[in-house]
Structure formats: C-alpha cells, structure tokens
C-alpha cells in the first residue's frame, strides 16, 4: 500500500515553533484537513506548496502576538507578585537592602565617572573636521651636547621648517606653527589684564575646527598686527559687543603696540590639545627674523601640517628629511666631527603623527599629552570595584538566605517550579539593581564637580550624553542584577522542601565560595590602602623636604619687561621703592622662577661638551633664598667685575672634576680665545628642579638685563597689608603693567600637580574599595553567624561568655584579613617602588608603613564584623534551639 | 465595556459560526463561505478572526473530536455565545431600520 502523502515536516515544525501552544493542535488539524483535500483535487506537489503557503500565512501578528499575550498574562501576574515580594523584602530588611544598594550605587557611580574620564581622554582633538589629514611634525634628534641619542620625539621644530616644507613638499597643503605659553598685557579702554597668548599662522584657522564667530577667514592675519581672541577674553573687555575691528594695545615684549582684533573664536574645548586665549601672527615673535634666517639649529616651535587628502605619510616624511638635509648638511657634518661619530649616523629624522593620537602618545614630548596607562588603571579599578560590589551582593544575599528558607519551602510545597524561583530571585536582584541605578545616577551628579576637581577636567552631563549614560547605567544595573543574582538564586532555589519546612538547618551555607572572594576584595583594598599611604608619604616628603633653600614667604612678581624694557633697571627701582615698606626683608630678581622654565647653556671643557642650567640673578638672590655658600663669596653689587663672574653649584664642580673651583673659569662663549667667566663661589646643591630630577649642574651669573621675575621676601606678619603696600609701590614704578604675583612655595608645589591629581583619584578609589569591601565582609560575617547559630545556642546553654562567642565568630576574619594583606603587600611593594623610581628623591619603603596599613585594615575589618558577632552573641539560645 | 463593534469579516465569520452550529471550526467555515458566498478566504484570517471574536466574548471554543484526515488532531469547535447571537440580532435590526429609511427605488416606465 502506498504511503499517504505527507506535508513538509519542516513547515509543521515551523508552525509549532511560532504558533501558540494552545492553538497549535487545532490549527495544524485544519491545515492537514485542507492538505488532504488539496492532494485529492490538485495533486501532491501543489498540495505541499499550498500547505507551506498556508503555514506562512499563519505567521501573522494575529497569531504571533497571541502567543506573547497568552504567555504575558501568566507572567504578568507572577511578575507582579515577584515584584511585590521583592519590594517587601527590600523594605523589610532595610539594613541589608541599604548596604546592598549603597555598594552597588557606589560601584555604578564610580564606573560611570571612570567611563566619562576615559571617554574625555579619548575624545581629545577628535573634533577637527579634517582630522585625518592633520599631522604634527615630530623629530628625533641626537642630543648634540650629551652625544647620546634621545629617542623622545620632540614636537619643537625650527621656525623655518614649516614654510620650507610648504615650498618643497607638494603633498603639504597647509602649515601652521603654534607656539603658546607667553604672557602679555592687553589694554583697552583703561581695562588692563595680564593675558596668556600664542603665536600662529593664518592657516591655523583653516586647518583646525576653531571656527571664527566673527571675522573673515579669508583675510585673517594678512597683516602682522592682527589679533584673534576667544570669547573669554572678549567678555572681559567688550562685554557682549562684537570686538572685531577694534584696536587694542598689547604689550608682550615691553613695548606697547596696537593690534586690530580681526577674529573672535570660541574658547577651545577642554578636550583640545591646543589651548589659547589670544593668537597673533607668528611674525611678531621677537626672534622671528633671526630664526627664519639662521634658525636651523634652534628648535622652538610645534609645527602642524595638513596633507593633501590621502597622501602617503611615510613618503612625506622622507621628502621632509630631504628638504631639511640641504640646509643642515654642513651643520651636521660639523656636528658629527665634533661628536666624533661616523658620517653616516643620522642626527635628525622627521616623522608625522596624526593629531588624533597626539594626546595619548607619551612618546611625544608635548605638554598636553597624557599617559593612557592612567586610563587603563582607572578602568581596571572601576571594573574591580564593580566585581567587588557584585561579590558583596552575593554574600549578603546568601547570608540573608536563612530568612528566605521558609518562603522557598512554602513556594515549593505549593508547586513552584525551580525555574520560577530562580526568576523570582533574579527579579529581586534586578529590582535592587534598578534602585541602585537611580541612586548611582544621582551620585554621579553629586560627585562630578569633585571628580572634575580631582582630575582637572571639565566633564559635564548634557542632554547629548545623558541618554548614553542612562543606557550605560541601565546595562550596568542589568549586568549586576543578573550576575550578582544568579548564584544566590541558584542556591536559594535548591533548598529541599521537606527539610526546610521541618525547620532543619541542613542546607548549610557554603562560605567556601565567598571566602576567596572576600580575600580578593580585601587584598585589593589593602593594596589600595598601602599605595595611597605611600603616595601620601611621598608627597608629604616632597613638599616638606629641605630643598637647600628657603622658599617660604617669597613673592614672585612677573615684571613684564620683555625685550624692549630689558635695561630699565626695574628690579633696582623696586628695591629702592620698597625700602620704605617695613615688612619687606629683601628684594631680588631672576630670569626664571622655580618651575617656570629655565635656560641651559653649553660650554666646552677639555674638548668635551658639557651642559648646565643657568640663572641670571642679582647679588641679593642668594641671601634671599638662604642658599649656602660653601666656598668663595656671593656677587658683590659694588664690584663691576662680577658681571663676568659666576657662582656654580657642587654638581657642576663634580661634573667638571675641578679640585680648586675658585681658580677656574667657565667658558660658554663660542670663541675659544677668551678665558670665560671666573668662578667666584661654590654654593651648596639645592633643588632648583622638581624633585623628580636630581640636582643638575647649575651656575648663576649676574645680569640685570634678564631679570624677568621680582622676588620679594616678606615678614610673616600682616601679609595682606604688605602685599597691598607692594602693589602701591608697583603701580608707581611700573604704572602700565598689572601687578600679578604668586608665592614661591606654591609655584614649587605646582610642579607636583599631576601627582597630586593622581593621588586624589587613588584616594577616592581607595575609599570606595574600603567601603565596599567592608560591606562584603559584613555579609560574610553574617553567613558565618547564621551557620553557627545552633553552635552558639548550645555554647551559651553550657555557659559560654559573650566575649568568647565574639572571639569564636571573628577569629577567622582576622585570618582572612591577614591572608589578604600578605597577598597584597608584595604587589603593592613592587608597584610602589616602581612608582617611587620616578623620583630622584623619595622615601624609603619601610616595614612600618606596611604594618600601619595592615593594622588599620584589621581594625576596619573588626569593626565591620562586630555587628554580627555581637548580635549572635547576645541572641537568646531559646530562640535558636527551639526546633530541636 | 463599551459597545462592541464588528468588522465586515468578523460579522461574516460570526454568522457562519452560528450557522454551522456544532460543526463550526476553521476549515468548515472557510468551506462554508466558499460554497455559500463564492468567496475565497484565507484559513489563517479565519482563525485570527475567530480568536478575536473569542476575546470579545462573542464565541466560545472547545476542543472537539479528532478525525483521521486531520492526522489525529482535534478540532477547535466554536460556538456562538448569547452575547454573539444578540449582537447579530442587533445588527440585523439596525440594518433593517436603515433599510426602511432608504428611499424605495422605483422603476420608471
């Protein structure tokens, strides 16, 4: 007998898949009935086709949605119930819920902050429209004086490089040199402020996306006396008026000049590597002419280029080198000879770095770069804190499970499926996660200003990124809810009905799972405690170290003398003027303040090239700073011959190998004939650089012409009045310049801003980690107390003291904390000694610090666990033993 | 709950359920419509409509007996409910009233 024709089975399976269970049977029945009819009337082949078509026609909302709808009705009811129970539980066990939600909110908030931080770091310089064609020229060159190759890629190039490249390399579309960090005085309508400014080229505005709000981009910087200002500057002088076309007086070289404002731009966004307030054409640079003529050995100015779209950067770099080669060949040949190196050794090579990667490229020597390592470390810490918070949740839920046993038993007894219990507990943890999410988001808002302070960033929550943040937080909450909820729900749902309802404690909690996690948590916290402590100690050491000079109560005043006013004897005039002010002890001048730049000078000794730092000072400098003279004497204001004398430091004497320094001369002039400056004194080494650096060779020379900073030592009393009096005198001696001052010790401290910032973030992370770890420990001690309920009861019945029980319960936590600490200490020791190596002067890693960290960690741990310990110890044994 | 409205196709299917009585199930309705009105309707559309009518409480359903041609699958037999029947009556009445109001067409000579 021939077998009956069958409809395609896959279509049946497909129908079964999408068709609601309740409808499937009758629908398939109808379809089969029609199939049979069709086979008779149309033949098997057509009938099969029609069957398929019919199945597909059932794939419609009317059927599909019914599927969900039917399921949803059941689920909604259960979901509502679960949700109600969840909320009830959260409310009933306020302490647990609070701890849980608190830990999770902190973790969420921290993750979000770190996310914002990393996002901001990554967004640097990404806003330029033609960023893919914009490059910064980097140079690798041999340090001519030391003879050692430097592998740092310097961004400071010859002023003449840019124009030369534009001429010789066809792929270069535009160039803009950009040199900022200068200060000048801007004067308009009797309003006069000190402003920072920079030099650049007209192409700057075409290359970078700092669009002109007002002004014409085509004609900008056609004249050298044009100026572009940001809205920040404009507000100060012009309010809401359009400043374009206005003439202002600008003084940056000691000489007042008129500039016409030809452009207004927005303040550069905080995530721009190029920051400026005022820009004027490069030609105004005081040594512009000289550098353009002879400047192939003078590296001063970052140069940006825009390549033709799609140009080959390697090829351009090669052409760059060839273009430069022509000009520097003779120079370099001579240099090779001087340095005694083979003729084929490259002294100079150029390459191009896309500006997109500029901020995070630590190989580039550039003030605004940032180490991506910080981002990675922070991301790691954020992730760890998140994991720790999840671990807490797990251990807290587990420790709370005693209360839930009966609920689980009853639910199971009335027929709850294990899956249903799992989804119930998962919903509970998601509910908690959602609550934490709301708090976490609020925390982000609260903490963001402080975080910005810590990190010197300007991150804001705007409409644009708030959706993204909400999305991120939601994902985090879901992740935490599912991850943290999974183990407790699996555990809780596994209780055996009969045993639970009999009141047995047989499904004993296994703390074995949480113990390693708690050790991990505490190890991380210990690590952070130790690291922060060491960082703190190091900062304390640096800021209070005897630097070899006294920087307290020294006012630093910028003289704004510049090039034109070199020889106006301003410092001397101020010294005379301030003689009448009683609280002024000493007045001196220097060409450079601490942390505010330096000059270096090369000189030749016995045919060897050496290099030294050099400060121009006046005779009052050494007494003002209490620098100790070991041999010889200070400059004498009454001896004119001292203008050709130097005072050197010990490091220089050592570098030179002098045995009798006072009989030596230092020849830094180019001509070999002269003997050079006479050494009249040797001063004790003092830390004129940041303490990350050793004391390098330094000499002081007396030169009034370059005293750019006024140093004023004052008495500790009546400081505000004294400063006011000094300002009065200043406005008489130098009426057209604003009086701006800082304290020298502040300037010195500012050199450690980056470390301070880093220390703040670490401190924040440490605080979070400690809080969250303690919560975890709290949970674990809860589990422990729960497991030992009966034991405690029996012990109490037999007369154990409360104290004994407390010890019994907490002994193991002390051990856990010690184990964590022993794990963390070597890691912290290793990493922190690496960090300390960055400093030439650093603290010793003593055992005291480790012991201190451990004891404080233990103390925190003991305080944390004492809640459960005390609670259990005081429980009436009648309550715990009544089921026996 | 407000007044229940029926679409044209819903009304048709509901009427058919009433007509077929004990034999009202998906395929039978499709066949009935085909034979009586010479109108081809899709089986899935009939099913969806039947479920919708059930949601509105106009029909009730029960699983009926299986036959061999159905591969042993039972039929879902639909029965018109009292609410369904009264709705049909109402509809008829309304139509009649409206029909009365229609100007009688006269054939001119």
PDB file of N, CA, C and O in Angstrom, chain A residues 777 807 809-820 858 861-862 865:
ATOM      1  N   UNK A 777      32.594  42.002  53.773  1.00  0.00           N
ATOM      2  CA  UNK A 777      32.989  41.327  54.992  1.00  0.00           C
ATOM      3  C   UNK A 777      31.789  41.213  55.919  1.00  0.00           C
ATOM      4  O   UNK A 777      31.581  40.204  56.581  1.00  0.00           O
ATOM      5  N   UNK A 807      34.782  36.102  70.041  1.00  0.00           N
ATOM      6  CA  UNK A 807      36.078  35.639  69.526  1.00  0.00           C
ATOM      7  C   UNK A 807      35.873  34.487  68.556  1.00  0.00           C
ATOM      8  O   UNK A 807      36.433  34.455  67.461  1.00  0.00           O
ATOM      9  N   UNK A 809      33.477  33.788  66.683  1.00  0.00           N
ATOM     10  CA  UNK A 809      32.924  34.179  65.388  1.00  0.00           C
ATOM     11  C   UNK A 809      33.924  34.966  64.554  1.00  0.00           C
ATOM     12  O   UNK A 809      33.924  34.884  63.334  1.00  0.00           O
ATOM     13  N   UNK A 810      34.763  35.756  65.191  1.00  0.00           N
ATOM     14  CA  UNK A 810      35.570  36.686  64.411  1.00  0.00           C
ATOM     15  C   UNK A 810      36.997  36.245  64.168  1.00  0.00           C
ATOM     16  O   UNK A 810      37.717  36.896  63.423  1.00  0.00           O
ATOM     17  N   UNK A 811      37.367  35.135  64.788  1.00  0.00           N
ATOM     18  CA  UNK A 811      38.732  34.664  64.628  1.00  0.00           C
ATOM     19  C   UNK A 811      39.082  34.527  63.148  1.00  0.00           C
ATOM     20  O   UNK A 811      40.105  34.986  62.672  1.00  0.00           O
ATOM     21  N   UNK A 812      38.160  33.919  62.418  1.00  0.00           N
ATOM     22  CA  UNK A 812      38.504  33.624  61.028  1.00  0.00           C
ATOM     23  C   UNK A 812      38.637  34.883  60.174  1.00  0.00           C
ATOM     24  O   UNK A 812      39.352  34.895  59.176  1.00  0.00           O
ATOM     25  N   UNK A 813      37.951  35.938  60.575  1.00  0.00           N
ATOM     26  CA  UNK A 813      38.056  37.140  59.740  1.00  0.00           C
ATOM     27  C   UNK A 813      39.400  37.805  59.892  1.00  0.00           C
ATOM     28  O   UNK A 813      39.936  38.380  58.954  1.00  0.00           O
ATOM     29  N   UNK A 814      39.914  37.706  61.102  1.00  0.00           N
ATOM     30  CA  UNK A 814      41.251  38.228  61.304  1.00  0.00           C
ATOM     31  C   UNK A 814      42.214  37.473  60.386  1.00  0.00           C
ATOM     32  O   UNK A 814      43.050  38.064  59.705  1.00  0.00           O
ATOM     33  N   UNK A 815      42.026  36.170  60.327  1.00  0.00           N
ATOM     34  CA  UNK A 815      42.891  35.375  59.444  1.00  0.00           C
ATOM     35  C   UNK A 815      42.709  35.769  57.981  1.00  0.00           C
ATOM     36  O   UNK A 815      43.678  35.932  57.248  1.00  0.00           O
ATOM     37  N   UNK A 816      41.451  35.913  57.590  1.00  0.00           N
ATOM     38  CA  UNK A 816      41.196  36.299  56.190  1.00  0.00           C
ATOM     39  C   UNK A 816      41.865  37.623  55.864  1.00  0.00           C
ATOM     40  O   UNK A 816      42.495  37.786  54.814  1.00  0.00           O
ATOM     41  N   UNK A 817      41.731  38.568  56.799  1.00  0.00           N
ATOM     42  CA  UNK A 817      42.311  39.886  56.551  1.00  0.00           C
ATOM     43  C   UNK A 817      43.827  39.785  56.456  1.00  0.00           C
ATOM     44  O   UNK A 817      44.453  40.419  55.595  1.00  0.00           O
ATOM     45  N   UNK A 818      44.413  38.938  57.322  1.00  0.00           N
ATOM     46  CA  UNK A 818      45.872  38.813  57.281  1.00  0.00           C
ATOM     47  C   UNK A 818      46.320  38.164  55.970  1.00  0.00           C
ATOM     48  O   UNK A 818      47.276  38.607  55.326  1.00  0.00           O
ATOM     49  N   UNK A 819      45.594  37.122  55.570  1.00  0.00           N
ATOM     50  CA  UNK A 819      45.953  36.463  54.301  1.00  0.00           C
ATOM     51  C   UNK A 819      45.857  37.467  53.145  1.00  0.00           C
ATOM     52  O   UNK A 819      46.754  37.580  52.312  1.00  0.00           O
ATOM     53  N   UNK A 820      44.754  38.234  53.125  1.00  0.00           N
ATOM     54  CA  UNK A 820      44.592  39.234  52.053  1.00  0.00           C
ATOM     55  C   UNK A 820      45.762  40.181  52.057  1.00  0.00           C
ATOM     56  O   UNK A 820      46.313  40.536  51.008  1.00  0.00           O
ATOM     57  N   UNK A 858      42.907  45.835  59.551  1.00  0.00           N
ATOM     58  CA  UNK A 858      42.343  44.882  60.510  1.00  0.00           C
ATOM     59  C   UNK A 858      41.301  45.543  61.390  1.00  0.00           C
ATOM     60  O   UNK A 858      40.252  44.970  61.671  1.00  0.00           O
ATOM     61  N   UNK A 861      38.214  45.965  59.550  1.00  0.00           N
ATOM     62  CA  UNK A 861      37.567  44.669  59.379  1.00  0.00           C
ATOM     63  C   UNK A 861      36.865  44.257  60.671  1.00  0.00           C
ATOM     64  O   UNK A 861      35.715  43.800  60.641  1.00  0.00           O
ATOM     65  N   UNK A 862      37.533  44.447  61.795  1.00  0.00           N
ATOM     66  CA  UNK A 862      36.941  44.023  63.070  1.00  0.00           C
ATOM     67  C   UNK A 862      35.694  44.819  63.399  1.00  0.00           C
ATOM     68  O   UNK A 862      34.693  44.264  63.839  1.00  0.00           O
ATOM     69  N   UNK A 865      32.870  43.415  61.270  1.00  0.00           N
ATOM     70  CA  UNK A 865      32.271  42.126  61.597  1.00  0.00           C
ATOM     71  C   UNK A 865      31.630  42.132  62.977  1.00  0.00           C
ATOM     72  O   UNK A 865      30.896  41.218  63.331  1.00  0.00           O
TER      73      UNK A 865
END
